[in-house]
């Protein structure tokens, strides 16, 4: 089982960002490779047993013992564990072959480390018992073997069996991390059963590392004296150090990989990437946390999507306020404020639309709005709705804005200037007229429970609309009421055109032609 760290990269598949493994010879090749890795992981105890047998034979100068020990180890740890691994991997093989769905094998996958460790312990225990008890039965395999004391035999049996259980558990846990990563990337599935315990995992590792060496040394002290005690203690201490280093490597690999992946995912979210999704590689609290991370990013991504789509049909400010105000239940609070209202309209657009083909009309109108709307928004205005070839915008409601009258006048001047610099729009076919007024308005949500709209009501809105229409009479492009000119201050060059009557409004109002900045 390769312990080398391979390069990983993040790729986007159907809008979902995942942690990808190196690709080999296609999905079938990857599936065979991932299954082969499981059998290699289950073969780790045999490799360690073979290594320790060689070391034991060399230290004690008993080379004849290697062959019989190798035969016994092969029978239990290769044949027996191999058959157990074949049985445990059967659900996974069926899923990869497309015979069952992932929910049918999810528990088998999540329990793979525990079941694999149990199989190894159940087969290693009788093998070790045969090896430890055979000298007492007079079976020496042609070599002179010292008979261990009963206490030392029992301690060795417990510690070595526990070592192989713990080792297999964390080796297969590291394998499970790669397996779940592979399944998430290639099949889009994740673990959703969380019955394990991260605390028990850490406790198992800490207890073994803390008490294994102590148990072996205690057994040696209680069993031997003199040179035999020194020799046995030296062997056990050396084996304990090597075993602790091995266990430490696999423990840190199995426990830290998900943490590092979660940390990387959080950094991506902090950087503004809400499409990242992570594979859930364990059934404990850490796996549950990663599952919660995926749900969080999915919810944030959906919220941003709703805000984006909603903002295309209503003001982005209104959309944000509605999404953030959970107590309002989709309804903005009714508000009374002094605001500056702007109406725009394209001169002669009705006749133009009758002469041009529909696609050309749509191109011109979208090009026009693509210039006007960003300018209004840049100056703090809110486009409330589009009215045919024109629009209705407001400054200071629903978005609070200081010097809203000046902002509206400045926006209107920039609109005219920007339109004059667009060859495709300034060819004599598109001229816009703008009317601006300042006064008290009410922002309200109107409609039914299933369909609502946010709008501004009040006499000031009607006056702004009528002022825009007065451009036809005066032959102007920007008209503003006296209230707007006064509120904007002395920063603009405006010419009074006298009083004009406004339909639907009692009394006359003074209107000004806006020529530019002072």
GROMACS .gro file of C-alpha atoms in nm, residues 215-488:
model
  274
  215UNK     CA    1   0.303  -0.428   2.912
  216UNK     CA    2   0.590  -0.601   2.733
  217UNK     CA    3   0.851  -0.472   2.979
  218UNK     CA    4   0.633  -0.565   3.275
  219UNK     CA    5   0.602  -0.919   3.137
  220UNK     CA    6   0.981  -0.943   3.093
  221UNK     CA    7   1.052  -0.818   3.445
  222UNK     CA    8   0.803  -1.062   3.595
  223UNK     CA    9   0.939  -1.357   3.393
  224UNK     CA   10   1.318  -1.333   3.362
  225UNK     CA   11   1.640  -1.239   3.536
  226UNK     CA   12   1.999  -1.154   3.444
  227UNK     CA   13   2.113  -1.172   3.085
  228UNK     CA   14   1.782  -1.321   2.967
  229UNK     CA   15   1.595  -1.022   3.110
  230UNK     CA   16   1.832  -0.776   2.940
  231UNK     CA   17   1.804  -0.956   2.606
  232UNK     CA   18   1.425  -0.989   2.616
  233UNK     CA   19   1.376  -0.629   2.734
  234UNK     CA   20   1.608  -0.499   2.461
  235UNK     CA   21   1.418  -0.690   2.191
  236UNK     CA   22   1.079  -0.579   2.323
  237UNK     CA   23   1.186  -0.216   2.365
  238UNK     CA   24   1.327  -0.204   2.011
  239UNK     CA   25   1.011  -0.364   1.874
  240UNK     CA   26   0.796  -0.119   2.072
  241UNK     CA   27   0.979   0.183   1.932
  242UNK     CA   28   0.952   0.053   1.575
  243UNK     CA   29   0.587  -0.038   1.626
  244UNK     CA   30   0.506   0.302   1.779
  245UNK     CA   31   0.670   0.481   1.485
  246UNK     CA   32   0.471   0.271   1.239
  247UNK     CA   33   0.145   0.325   1.425
  248UNK     CA   34   0.217   0.697   1.455
  249UNK     CA   35   0.268   0.730   1.080
  250UNK     CA   36  -0.059   0.561   0.990
  251UNK     CA   37  -0.255   0.729   1.269
  252UNK     CA   38  -0.147   1.076   1.160
  253UNK     CA   39  -0.212   0.990   0.795
  254UNK     CA   40  -0.562   0.859   0.865
  255UNK     CA   41  -0.664   1.138   1.101
  256UNK     CA   42  -0.498   1.445   0.951
  257UNK     CA   43  -0.584   1.403   0.582
  258UNK     CA   44  -0.955   1.489   0.633
  259UNK     CA   45  -0.860   1.780   0.861
  260UNK     CA   46  -0.618   1.919   0.602
  261UNK     CA   47  -0.880   1.880   0.329
  262UNK     CA   48  -1.141   2.060   0.540
  263UNK     CA   49  -0.895   2.340   0.616
  264UNK     CA   50  -0.822   2.379   0.244
  265UNK     CA   51  -1.194   2.390   0.168
  266UNK     CA   52  -1.253   2.658   0.432
  267UNK     CA   53  -0.974   2.866   0.280
  268UNK     CA   54  -1.143   2.843  -0.060
  269UNK     CA   55  -1.474   2.956   0.087
  270UNK     CA   56  -1.300   3.245   0.263
  271UNK     CA   57  -1.154   3.340  -0.077
  272UNK     CA   58  -1.508   3.357  -0.220
  273UNK     CA   59  -1.536   3.016  -0.388
  274UNK     CA   60  -1.875   2.875  -0.289
  275UNK     CA   61  -1.872   2.587  -0.538
  276UNK     CA   62  -1.619   2.375  -0.345
  277UNK     CA   63  -1.743   2.035  -0.223
  278UNK     CA   64  -1.537   1.786  -0.023
  279UNK     CA   65  -1.547   1.405  -0.006
  280UNK     CA   66  -1.671   1.261   0.322
  281UNK     CA   67  -1.411   0.999   0.412
  282UNK     CA   68  -1.517   0.876   0.757
  283UNK     CA   69  -1.831   0.800   0.953
  284UNK     CA   70  -1.732   0.989   1.269
  285UNK     CA   71  -1.771   1.347   1.389
  286UNK     CA   72  -1.510   1.466   1.140
  287UNK     CA   73  -1.703   1.312   0.852
  288UNK     CA   74  -2.019   1.470   0.988
  289UNK     CA   75  -1.841   1.808   0.998
  290UNK     CA   76  -1.732   1.773   0.634
  291UNK     CA   77  -2.087   1.677   0.540
  292UNK     CA   78  -2.206   1.992   0.719
  293UNK     CA   79  -1.943   2.192   0.530
  294UNK     CA   80  -2.084   2.064   0.200
  295UNK     CA   81  -2.436   2.155   0.306
  296UNK     CA   82  -2.317   2.499   0.414
  297UNK     CA   83  -2.141   2.575   0.085
  298UNK     CA   84  -2.436   2.436  -0.110
  299UNK     CA   85  -2.671   2.665   0.082
  300UNK     CA   86  -2.444   2.966   0.039
  301UNK     CA   87  -2.410   2.894  -0.331
  302UNK     CA   88  -2.786   2.864  -0.371
  303UNK     CA   89  -2.831   3.187  -0.178
  304UNK     CA   90  -2.590   3.367  -0.410
  305UNK     CA   91  -2.765   3.215  -0.710
  306UNK     CA   92  -3.104   3.331  -0.582
  307UNK     CA   93  -2.965   3.675  -0.509
  308UNK     CA   94  -2.820   3.694  -0.859
  309UNK     CA   95  -3.133   3.567  -1.036
  310UNK     CA   96  -3.370   3.760  -0.810
  311UNK     CA   97  -3.162   4.074  -0.863
  312UNK     CA   98  -3.213   4.045  -1.239
  313UNK     CA   99  -3.590   4.083  -1.199
  314UNK     CA  100  -3.601   4.324  -0.908
  315UNK     CA  101  -3.348   4.566  -0.768
  316UNK     CA  102  -3.041   4.391  -0.631
  317UNK     CA  103  -3.079   4.601  -0.316
  318UNK     CA  104  -3.436   4.485  -0.272
  319UNK     CA  105  -3.333   4.124  -0.338
  320UNK     CA  106  -3.056   4.142  -0.078
  321UNK     CA  107  -3.285   4.300   0.179
  322UNK     CA  108  -3.552   4.035   0.126
  323UNK     CA  109  -3.303   3.747   0.148
  324UNK     CA  110  -3.143   3.883   0.465
  325UNK     CA  111  -3.465   3.977   0.645
  326UNK     CA  112  -3.597   3.639   0.761
  327UNK     CA  113  -3.850   3.793   1.001
  328UNK     CA  114  -4.009   3.991   0.720
  329UNK     CA  115  -4.108   3.666   0.546
  330UNK     CA  116  -4.038   3.803   0.199
  331UNK     CA  117  -4.187   4.145   0.264
  332UNK     CA  118  -3.991   4.469   0.296
  333UNK     CA  119  -4.095   4.711   0.566
  334UNK     CA  120  -4.306   5.004   0.452
  335UNK     CA  121  -4.094   5.320   0.463
  336UNK     CA  122  -4.160   5.693   0.431
  337UNK     CA  123  -3.865   5.904   0.312
  338UNK     CA  124  -3.767   6.196   0.094
  339UNK     CA  125  -3.618   6.055  -0.225
  340UNK     CA  126  -3.519   6.165  -0.572
  341UNK     CA  127  -3.705   5.991  -0.853
  342UNK     CA  128  -3.588   5.951  -1.212
  343UNK     CA  129  -3.782   5.846  -1.521
  344UNK     CA  130  -3.619   5.785  -1.858
  345UNK     CA  131  -3.771   5.728  -2.200
  346UNK     CA  132  -3.634   5.681  -2.552
  347UNK     CA  133  -3.755   5.940  -2.798
  348UNK     CA  134  -3.951   5.795  -3.091
  349UNK     CA  135  -3.889   5.435  -2.986
  350UNK     CA  136  -4.243   5.320  -3.072
  351UNK     CA  137  -4.209   5.421  -3.437
  352UNK     CA  138  -3.853   5.286  -3.446
  353UNK     CA  139  -3.965   4.946  -3.319
  354UNK     CA  140  -4.227   4.928  -3.594
  355UNK     CA  141  -3.968   4.985  -3.868
  356UNK     CA  142  -3.691   4.755  -3.742
  357UNK     CA  143  -3.687   4.375  -3.712
  358UNK     CA  144  -3.740   4.237  -3.358
  359UNK     CA  145  -3.379   4.123  -3.311
  360UNK     CA  146  -3.251   4.471  -3.396
  361UNK     CA  147  -3.499   4.630  -3.156
  362UNK     CA  148  -3.387   4.396  -2.879
  363UNK     CA  149  -3.021   4.471  -2.955
  364UNK     CA  150  -3.071   4.847  -2.939
  365UNK     CA  151  -3.282   4.835  -2.624
  366UNK     CA  152  -3.045   4.603  -2.440
  367UNK     CA  153  -2.748   4.811  -2.547
  368UNK     CA  154  -2.923   5.124  -2.419
  369UNK     CA  155  -3.010   4.970  -2.083
  370UNK     CA  156  -2.662   4.821  -2.056
  371UNK     CA  157  -2.528   5.177  -2.052
  372UNK     CA  158  -2.794   5.348  -1.841
  373UNK     CA  159  -2.844   5.099  -1.558
  374UNK     CA  160  -2.477   5.069  -1.447
  375UNK     CA  161  -2.446   5.448  -1.432
  376UNK     CA  162  -2.753   5.476  -1.208
  377UNK     CA  163  -2.626   5.200  -0.981
  378UNK     CA  164  -2.278   5.350  -0.965
  379UNK     CA  165  -2.426   5.672  -0.827
  380UNK     CA  166  -2.625   5.486  -0.560
  381UNK     CA  167  -2.956   5.469  -0.743
  382UNK     CA  168  -3.191   5.171  -0.755
  383UNK     CA  169  -3.368   5.068  -1.076
  384UNK     CA  170  -3.714   4.975  -0.953
  385UNK     CA  171  -3.862   4.855  -1.280
  386UNK     CA  172  -3.844   4.883  -1.657
  387UNK     CA  173  -4.134   5.053  -1.832
  388UNK     CA  174  -4.129   4.955  -2.198
  389UNK     CA  175  -3.830   5.138  -2.346
  390UNK     CA  176  -3.774   5.340  -2.029
  391UNK     CA  177  -3.712   5.284  -1.661
  392UNK     CA  178  -3.798   5.414  -1.316
  393UNK     CA  179  -3.513   5.465  -1.071
  394UNK     CA  180  -3.496   5.607  -0.721
  395UNK     CA  181  -3.222   5.758  -0.506
  396UNK     CA  182  -3.234   5.728  -0.122
  397UNK     CA  183  -3.507   5.465  -0.117
  398UNK     CA  184  -3.488   5.173  -0.062
  399UNK     CA  185  -3.110   5.230  -0.046
  400UNK     CA  186  -3.016   5.514   0.187
  401UNK     CA  187  -2.804   5.776   0.010
  402UNK     CA  188  -2.668   6.115   0.112
  403UNK     CA  189  -2.694   6.399  -0.142
  404UNK     CA  190  -2.938   6.189  -0.345
  405UNK     CA  191  -3.056   6.482  -0.556
  406UNK     CA  192  -2.702   6.566  -0.668
  407UNK     CA  193  -2.637   6.198  -0.737
  408UNK     CA  194  -2.944   6.179  -0.961
  409UNK     CA  195  -2.844   6.490  -1.159
  410UNK     CA  196  -2.487   6.367  -1.199
  411UNK     CA  197  -2.614   6.027  -1.316
  412UNK     CA  198  -2.842   6.188  -1.574
  413UNK     CA  199  -2.554   6.393  -1.719
  414UNK     CA  200  -2.330   6.086  -1.738
  415UNK     CA  201  -2.607   5.891  -1.912
  416UNK     CA  202  -2.637   6.149  -2.187
  417UNK     CA  203  -2.261   6.175  -2.223
  418UNK     CA  204  -2.217   5.794  -2.236
  419UNK     CA  205  -2.493   5.753  -2.496
  420UNK     CA  206  -2.336   6.019  -2.719
  421UNK     CA  207  -2.011   5.821  -2.724
  422UNK     CA  208  -2.171   5.498  -2.845
  423UNK     CA  209  -2.164   5.484  -3.228
  424UNK     CA  210  -2.416   5.203  -3.246
  425UNK     CA  211  -2.661   5.403  -3.032
  426UNK     CA  212  -2.578   5.762  -3.132
  427UNK     CA  213  -2.657   5.732  -3.502
  428UNK     CA  214  -2.968   5.944  -3.479
  429UNK     CA  215  -3.202   5.663  -3.383
  430UNK     CA  216  -3.181   5.668  -3.003
  431UNK     CA  217  -3.220   5.977  -2.788
  432UNK     CA  218  -3.321   5.951  -2.425
  433UNK     CA  219  -3.528   6.195  -2.219
  434UNK     CA  220  -3.491   6.215  -1.842
  435UNK     CA  221  -3.721   6.363  -1.580
  436UNK     CA  222  -3.616   6.410  -1.215
  437UNK     CA  223  -3.807   6.516  -0.903
  438UNK     CA  224  -3.742   6.516  -0.529
  439UNK     CA  225  -4.009   6.471  -0.264
  440UNK     CA  226  -4.160   6.245   0.001
  441UNK     CA  227  -4.253   5.893  -0.113
  442UNK     CA  228  -4.364   5.571   0.051
  443UNK     CA  229  -4.183   5.243  -0.022
  444UNK     CA  230  -4.432   4.958   0.013
  445UNK     CA  231  -4.467   4.589  -0.066
  446UNK     CA  232  -4.790   4.526  -0.255
  447UNK     CA  233  -4.952   4.208  -0.379
  448UNK     CA  234  -5.070   3.877  -0.238
  449UNK     CA  235  -4.899   3.616  -0.021
  450UNK     CA  236  -4.784   3.425  -0.330
  451UNK     CA  237  -4.678   3.718  -0.545
  452UNK     CA  238  -4.552   4.055  -0.425
  453UNK     CA  239  -4.380   4.361  -0.567
  454UNK     CA  240  -4.190   4.649  -0.407
  455UNK     CA  241  -4.282   4.992  -0.539
  456UNK     CA  242  -4.272   5.361  -0.451
  457UNK     CA  243  -4.593   5.560  -0.413
  458UNK     CA  244  -4.664   5.930  -0.376
  459UNK     CA  245  -4.723   6.254  -0.561
  460UNK     CA  246  -4.347   6.299  -0.610
  461UNK     CA  247  -4.340   5.988  -0.829
  462UNK     CA  248  -4.620   6.120  -1.049
  463UNK     CA  249  -4.445   6.457  -1.083
  464UNK     CA  250  -4.118   6.293  -1.191
  465UNK     CA  251  -4.302   6.095  -1.458
  466UNK     CA  252  -4.479   6.408  -1.590
  467UNK     CA  253  -4.155   6.607  -1.592
  468UNK     CA  254  -3.998   6.345  -1.816
  469UNK     CA  255  -4.287   6.392  -2.060
  470UNK     CA  256  -4.237   6.772  -2.055
  471UNK     CA  257  -3.911   6.719  -2.245
  472UNK     CA  258  -4.126   6.680  -2.558
  473UNK     CA  259  -4.274   7.029  -2.510
  474UNK     CA  260  -3.946   7.203  -2.430
  475UNK     CA  261  -3.728   7.005  -2.673
  476UNK     CA  262  -3.488   6.917  -2.390
  477UNK     CA  263  -3.317   6.599  -2.278
  478UNK     CA  264  -3.294   6.647  -1.898
  479UNK     CA  265  -3.554   6.827  -1.687
  480UNK     CA  266  -3.561   6.854  -1.309
  481UNK     CA  267  -3.800   7.009  -1.061
  482UNK     CA  268  -3.710   7.311  -0.851
  483UNK     CA  269  -3.705   7.087  -0.541
  484UNK     CA  270  -3.434   6.869  -0.698
  485UNK     CA  271  -3.222   7.164  -0.813
  486UNK     CA  272  -3.237   7.323  -0.467
  487UNK     CA  273  -3.153   6.994  -0.293
  488UNK     CA  274  -2.861   6.930  -0.530
   0.00000   0.00000   0.00000
